[in-house]
Amino acid sequence: MTQRRGLVCVECGAPVPELVRDYGKGNLRLAICSACNSVADKYVEYETILLFLEVLLLKPQVYRHVLCNLPAPMAARTTLKLFVVLVMLDMNVKAYLVDRGAGVTFRSESMYRTPEALQAATSGLRIGQFSLHLVCLALLENVVYFVAVFAAIWLDPFRRGWRAKLLPIGEKKEETGVVAPWTRYGSAMCISSFGKLFALLTVIWEFDWSFIHVIGALVVVSNVLALQLMLEEGNSVRGRSLHVVAVVVFGLVARGAAQLTLYALGNSVLFHVLV
């Protein structure tokens, strides 16, 4: 088999020369990691839906597979599509909270609570206006969160050498600029944020709005895990790296500050959730 640089064992993270070994005549076997004597990457045989379920279960092994062992690095266009899906999931959460009138603070003159708005709540035009407003809020908040975390990693305040680790494995800094690191970072953040899919359960069943906090906690833990593996920080099994946790918390603070700023500038609603 053709060997590719940057492959790792999903169990221990050690570099491996190949994931599948060809013994000839169509006899293929999964490669064994020489460091831990485990199958280097069992996920090469998994279907996409199974990989997705493993991601939701916060398995460090599947994150290593997605971040390092995919046949080809995730393209910027694919990352952008994933980001758009996340924004729409966020919009769904905000619409749920507005509809329930829970977990939100409305201004007295809020567009969602004026008599005219309540009378026209079933109007297609009005629903479109509400949806556009919520999409814009979700887009802005996610952009602030992603950019804040990326900026903290890029500036590397803890002097951990993170900027070099953001580069696609096997590429040099002068060859990639900032686009490739941003794409690798964005794909890790998007994939690790898909716990937000659980928010779709609110379409089927009625939950207390505090259930959204559980989803948010799941997403934050997933983000920390993905960044920890990408930045090669600490031990993903024994605990979380405090440096990575600090970076994610900084992103959450920036997102919260963006919400408060918009509300202070006249935005009609303030949500009591950060993720």
C-alpha positions as semicolon CSV with decimal commas, in nm:
position;residue;x (nm);y (nm);z (nm)
1;M;0,000;0,000;0,000
2;T;0,112;0,358;-0,063
3;Q;0,231;0,511;0,262
4;R;0,118;0,856;0,368
5;R;0,275;1,089;0,621
6;G;0,092;1,194;0,934
7;L;-0,099;0,873;1,008
8;V;-0,140;0,788;1,376
9;C;-0,259;0,498;1,586
10;V;-0,605;0,588;1,711
11;E;-0,546;0,401;2,038
12;C;-0,220;0,560;2,157
13;G;-0,153;0,842;1,909
14;A;0,185;0,705;1,798
15;P;0,284;0,763;1,433
16;V;0,227;0,465;1,204
17;P;0,349;0,415;0,846
18;E;0,022;0,269;0,720
19;L;-0,329;0,177;0,826
20;V;-0,384;-0,118;0,593
21;R;-0,115;-0,368;0,493
22;D;-0,126;-0,537;0,155
23;Y;0,015;-0,890;0,156
24;G;-0,051;-0,934;-0,214
25;K;-0,321;-1,103;-0,421
26;G;-0,591;-0,891;-0,260
27;N;-0,497;-1,003;0,091
28;L;-0,545;-0,689;0,300
29;R;-0,512;-0,665;0,677
30;L;-0,546;-0,378;0,921
31;A;-0,202;-0,265;1,034
32;I;-0,088;-0,317;1,393
33;C;0,068;-0,034;1,592
34;S;0,419;-0,123;1,705
35;A;0,386;0,100;2,012
36;C;0,072;-0,049;2,172
37;N;0,019;-0,368;1,967
38;S;-0,339;-0,266;1,888
39;V;-0,504;-0,228;1,550
40;A;-0,377;0,109;1,428
41;D;-0,714;0,232;1,303
42;K;-1,021;0,011;1,316
43;Y;-1,233;0,297;1,183
44;V;-1,110;0,255;0,826
45;E;-1,374;-0,018;0,798
46;Y;-1,656;0,183;0,956
47;E;-1,944;0,336;0,766
48;T;-1,994;0,712;0,795
49;I;-2,302;0,681;1,015
50;L;-2,111;0,464;1,263
51;L;-1,828;0,717;1,272
52;F;-2,082;0,987;1,343
53;L;-2,229;0,791;1,635
54;E;-1,882;0,735;1,778
55;V;-1,817;1,109;1,759
56;L;-2,133;1,174;1,960
57;L;-2,010;0,923;2,219
58;L;-1,690;1,128;2,268
59;K;-1,452;0,847;2,172
60;P;-1,095;0,989;2,151
61;Q;-1,008;0,717;1,900
62;V;-1,261;0,832;1,643
63;Y;-1,146;1,192;1,681
64;R;-0,790;1,083;1,598
65;H;-0,924;0,902;1,293
66;V;-1,116;1,205;1,171
67;L;-0,838;1,454;1,244
68;C;-0,542;1,253;1,114
69;N;-0,635;0,941;0,922
70;L;-0,899;1,037;0,668
71;P;-0,804;0,946;0,309
72;A;-0,787;1,319;0,229
73;P;-0,793;1,628;0,454
74;M;-1,132;1,790;0,486
75;A;-1,172;2,065;0,226
76;A;-1,252;2,424;0,318
77;R;-1,584;2,399;0,132
78;T;-1,688;2,094;0,335
79;T;-1,592;2,271;0,657
80;L;-1,802;2,570;0,554
81;K;-2,102;2,345;0,488
82;L;-2,065;2,189;0,832
83;F;-2,051;2,535;0,986
84;V;-2,373;2,634;0,810
85;V;-2,543;2,323;0,951
86;L;-2,426;2,421;1,301
87;V;-2,569;2,770;1,257
88;M;-2,904;2,624;1,155
89;L;-2,902;2,393;1,458
90;D;-2,832;2,694;1,679
91;M;-3,118;2,879;1,515
92;N;-3,346;2,585;1,596
93;V;-3,247;2,608;1,964
94;K;-3,314;2,981;1,972
95;A;-3,652;2,937;1,803
96;Y;-3,744;2,672;2,061
97;L;-3,654;2,901;2,351
98;V;-3,842;3,196;2,200
99;D;-4,148;2,980;2,137
100;R;-4,144;2,851;2,495
101;G;-4,065;3,193;2,638
102;A;-3,806;3,026;2,862
103;G;-3,433;3,083;2,893
104;V;-3,466;3,424;2,730
105;T;-3,508;3,786;2,831
106;F;-3,723;4,003;2,605
107;R;-3,717;4,378;2,582
108;S;-4,051;4,541;2,653
109;E;-4,063;4,648;2,288
110;S;-3,928;4,316;2,159
111;M;-4,029;4,222;1,806
112;Y;-4,136;3,886;1,949
113;R;-4,372;4,028;2,211
114;T;-4,546;4,330;2,063
115;P;-4,924;4,291;2,008
116;E;-4,871;4,321;1,633
117;A;-4,613;4,042;1,640
118;L;-4,839;3,813;1,840
119;Q;-5,132;3,876;1,607
120;A;-4,917;3,808;1,301
121;A;-4,733;3,511;1,451
122;T;-4,879;3,279;1,190
123;S;-4,801;3,509;0,900
124;G;-4,548;3,364;0,658
125;L;-4,377;3,701;0,622
126;R;-4,352;3,746;0,998
127;I;-4,219;3,395;1,051
128;G;-3,959;3,461;0,784
129;Q;-3,857;3,782;0,960
130;F;-3,822;3,603;1,293
131;S;-3,622;3,320;1,135
132;L;-3,384;3,558;0,958
133;H;-3,322;3,743;1,284
134;L;-3,245;3,421;1,470
135;V;-3,018;3,295;1,190
136;C;-2,821;3,620;1,199
137;L;-2,783;3,595;1,576
138;A;-2,670;3,232;1,555
139;L;-2,426;3,315;1,275
140;L;-2,269;3,606;1,461
141;E;-2,236;3,416;1,789
142;N;-2,076;3,113;1,625
143;V;-1,835;3,328;1,425
144;V;-1,730;3,508;1,743
145;Y;-1,682;3,178;1,926
146;F;-1,483;3,011;1,650
147;V;-1,266;3,317;1,582
148;A;-1,196;3,378;1,952
149;V;-1,081;3,020;2,011
150;F;-0,872;3,020;1,692
151;A;-0,713;3,352;1,784
152;A;-0,621;3,221;2,129
153;I;-0,461;2,912;1,976
154;W;-0,282;3,113;1,706
155;L;-0,144;3,365;1,957
156;D;-0,043;3,075;2,185
157;P;-0,039;3,264;2,518
158;F;0,086;2,956;2,706
159;R;0,384;2,906;2,470
160;R;0,284;2,550;2,384
161;G;0,384;2,557;2,017
162;W;0,021;2,536;1,907
163;R;0,060;2,732;1,586
164;A;0,285;2,467;1,433
165;K;0,045;2,191;1,542
166;L;-0,241;2,360;1,359
167;L;-0,066;2,299;1,029
168;P;-0,172;1,994;0,829
169;I;0,076;1,719;0,907
170;G;0,361;1,711;0,658
171;E;0,319;2,072;0,544
172;K;0,540;2,368;0,623
173;K;0,422;2,698;0,762
174;E;0,545;2,904;0,468
175;E;0,354;2,678;0,227
176;T;0,013;2,705;0,392
177;G;-0,035;3,054;0,536
178;V;-0,341;3,075;0,759
179;V;-0,600;2,906;0,535
180;A;-0,492;2,545;0,593
181;P;-0,460;2,580;0,974
182;W;-0,800;2,751;0,984
183;T;-0,957;2,471;0,778
184;R;-0,808;2,201;1,000
185;Y;-0,918;2,386;1,312
186;G;-1,263;2,460;1,171
187;S;-1,324;2,098;1,074
188;A;-1,227;1,981;1,423
189;M;-1,457;2,234;1,588
190;C;-1,749;2,165;1,355
191;I;-1,731;1,788;1,388
192;S;-1,701;1,810;1,766
193;S;-2,002;2,044;1,786
194;F;-2,252;1,806;1,631
195;G;-2,385;1,714;1,973
196;K;-2,619;2,003;1,895
197;L;-2,817;1,754;1,690
198;F;-2,974;1,641;2,017
199;A;-3,156;1,974;2,016
200;L;-3,371;1,836;1,734
201;L;-3,537;1,618;1,996
202;T;-3,722;1,931;2,106
203;V;-3,919;1,908;1,782
204;I;-4,053;1,568;1,889
205;W;-4,079;1,589;2,267
206;E;-4,132;1,867;2,518
207;F;-3,835;1,926;2,748
208;D;-3,759;2,177;3,016
209;W;-3,547;2,449;2,858
210;S;-3,258;2,363;3,092
211;F;-3,207;2,053;2,874
212;I;-3,029;2,293;2,637
213;H;-2,759;2,338;2,901
214;V;-2,692;1,964;2,894
215;I;-2,646;1,981;2,518
216;G;-2,419;2,282;2,559
217;A;-2,204;2,099;2,814
218;L;-2,173;1,804;2,575
219;V;-2,060;2,035;2,294
220;V;-1,804;2,210;2,514
221;V;-1,655;1,879;2,631
222;S;-1,642;1,762;2,269
223;N;-1,468;2,082;2,160
224;V;-1,209;2,044;2,436
225;L;-1,147;1,681;2,341
226;A;-1,104;1,758;1,970
227;L;-0,870;2,051;2,033
228;Q;-0,672;1,853;2,288
229;L;-0,609;1,576;2,037
230;M;-0,535;1,815;1,752
231;L;-0,290;2,017;1,964
232;E;-0,141;1,704;2,123
233;E;-0,211;1,831;2,473
234;G;-0,222;1,607;2,778
235;N;-0,386;1,266;2,802
236;S;-0,733;1,251;2,649
237;V;-0,823;0,944;2,857
238;R;-0,706;1,053;3,201
239;G;-0,820;1,412;3,187
240;R;-0,854;1,737;2,999
241;S;-0,570;1,981;2,942
242;L;-0,625;2,295;3,148
243;H;-0,464;2,502;2,873
244;V;-0,719;2,383;2,618
245;V;-1,004;2,426;2,867
246;A;-0,890;2,786;2,924
247;V;-0,895;2,854;2,550
248;V;-1,248;2,716;2,511
249;V;-1,367;2,912;2,814
250;F;-1,221;3,224;2,655
251;G;-1,427;3,152;2,344
252;L;-1,742;3,110;2,554
253;V;-1,675;3,439;2,732
254;A;-1,631;3,612;2,396
255;R;-1,958;3,462;2,274
256;G;-2,138;3,574;2,589
257;A;-1,991;3,922;2,556
258;A;-2,118;3,938;2,198
259;Q;-2,470;3,850;2,316
260;L;-2,463;4,114;2,589
261;T;-2,326;4,376;2,350
262;L;-2,601;4,312;2,098
263;Y;-2,863;4,333;2,372
264;A;-2,715;4,659;2,500
265;L;-2,724;4,798;2,146
266;G;-3,095;4,724;2,116
267;N;-3,130;4,359;2,018
268;S;-3,479;4,248;2,117
269;V;-3,389;3,925;2,296
270;L;-3,112;3,789;2,519
271;F;-3,063;3,413;2,542
272;H;-2,949;3,249;2,865
273;V;-2,738;2,988;2,689
274;L;-2,384;3,014;2,554
275;V;-2,362;2,711;2,325
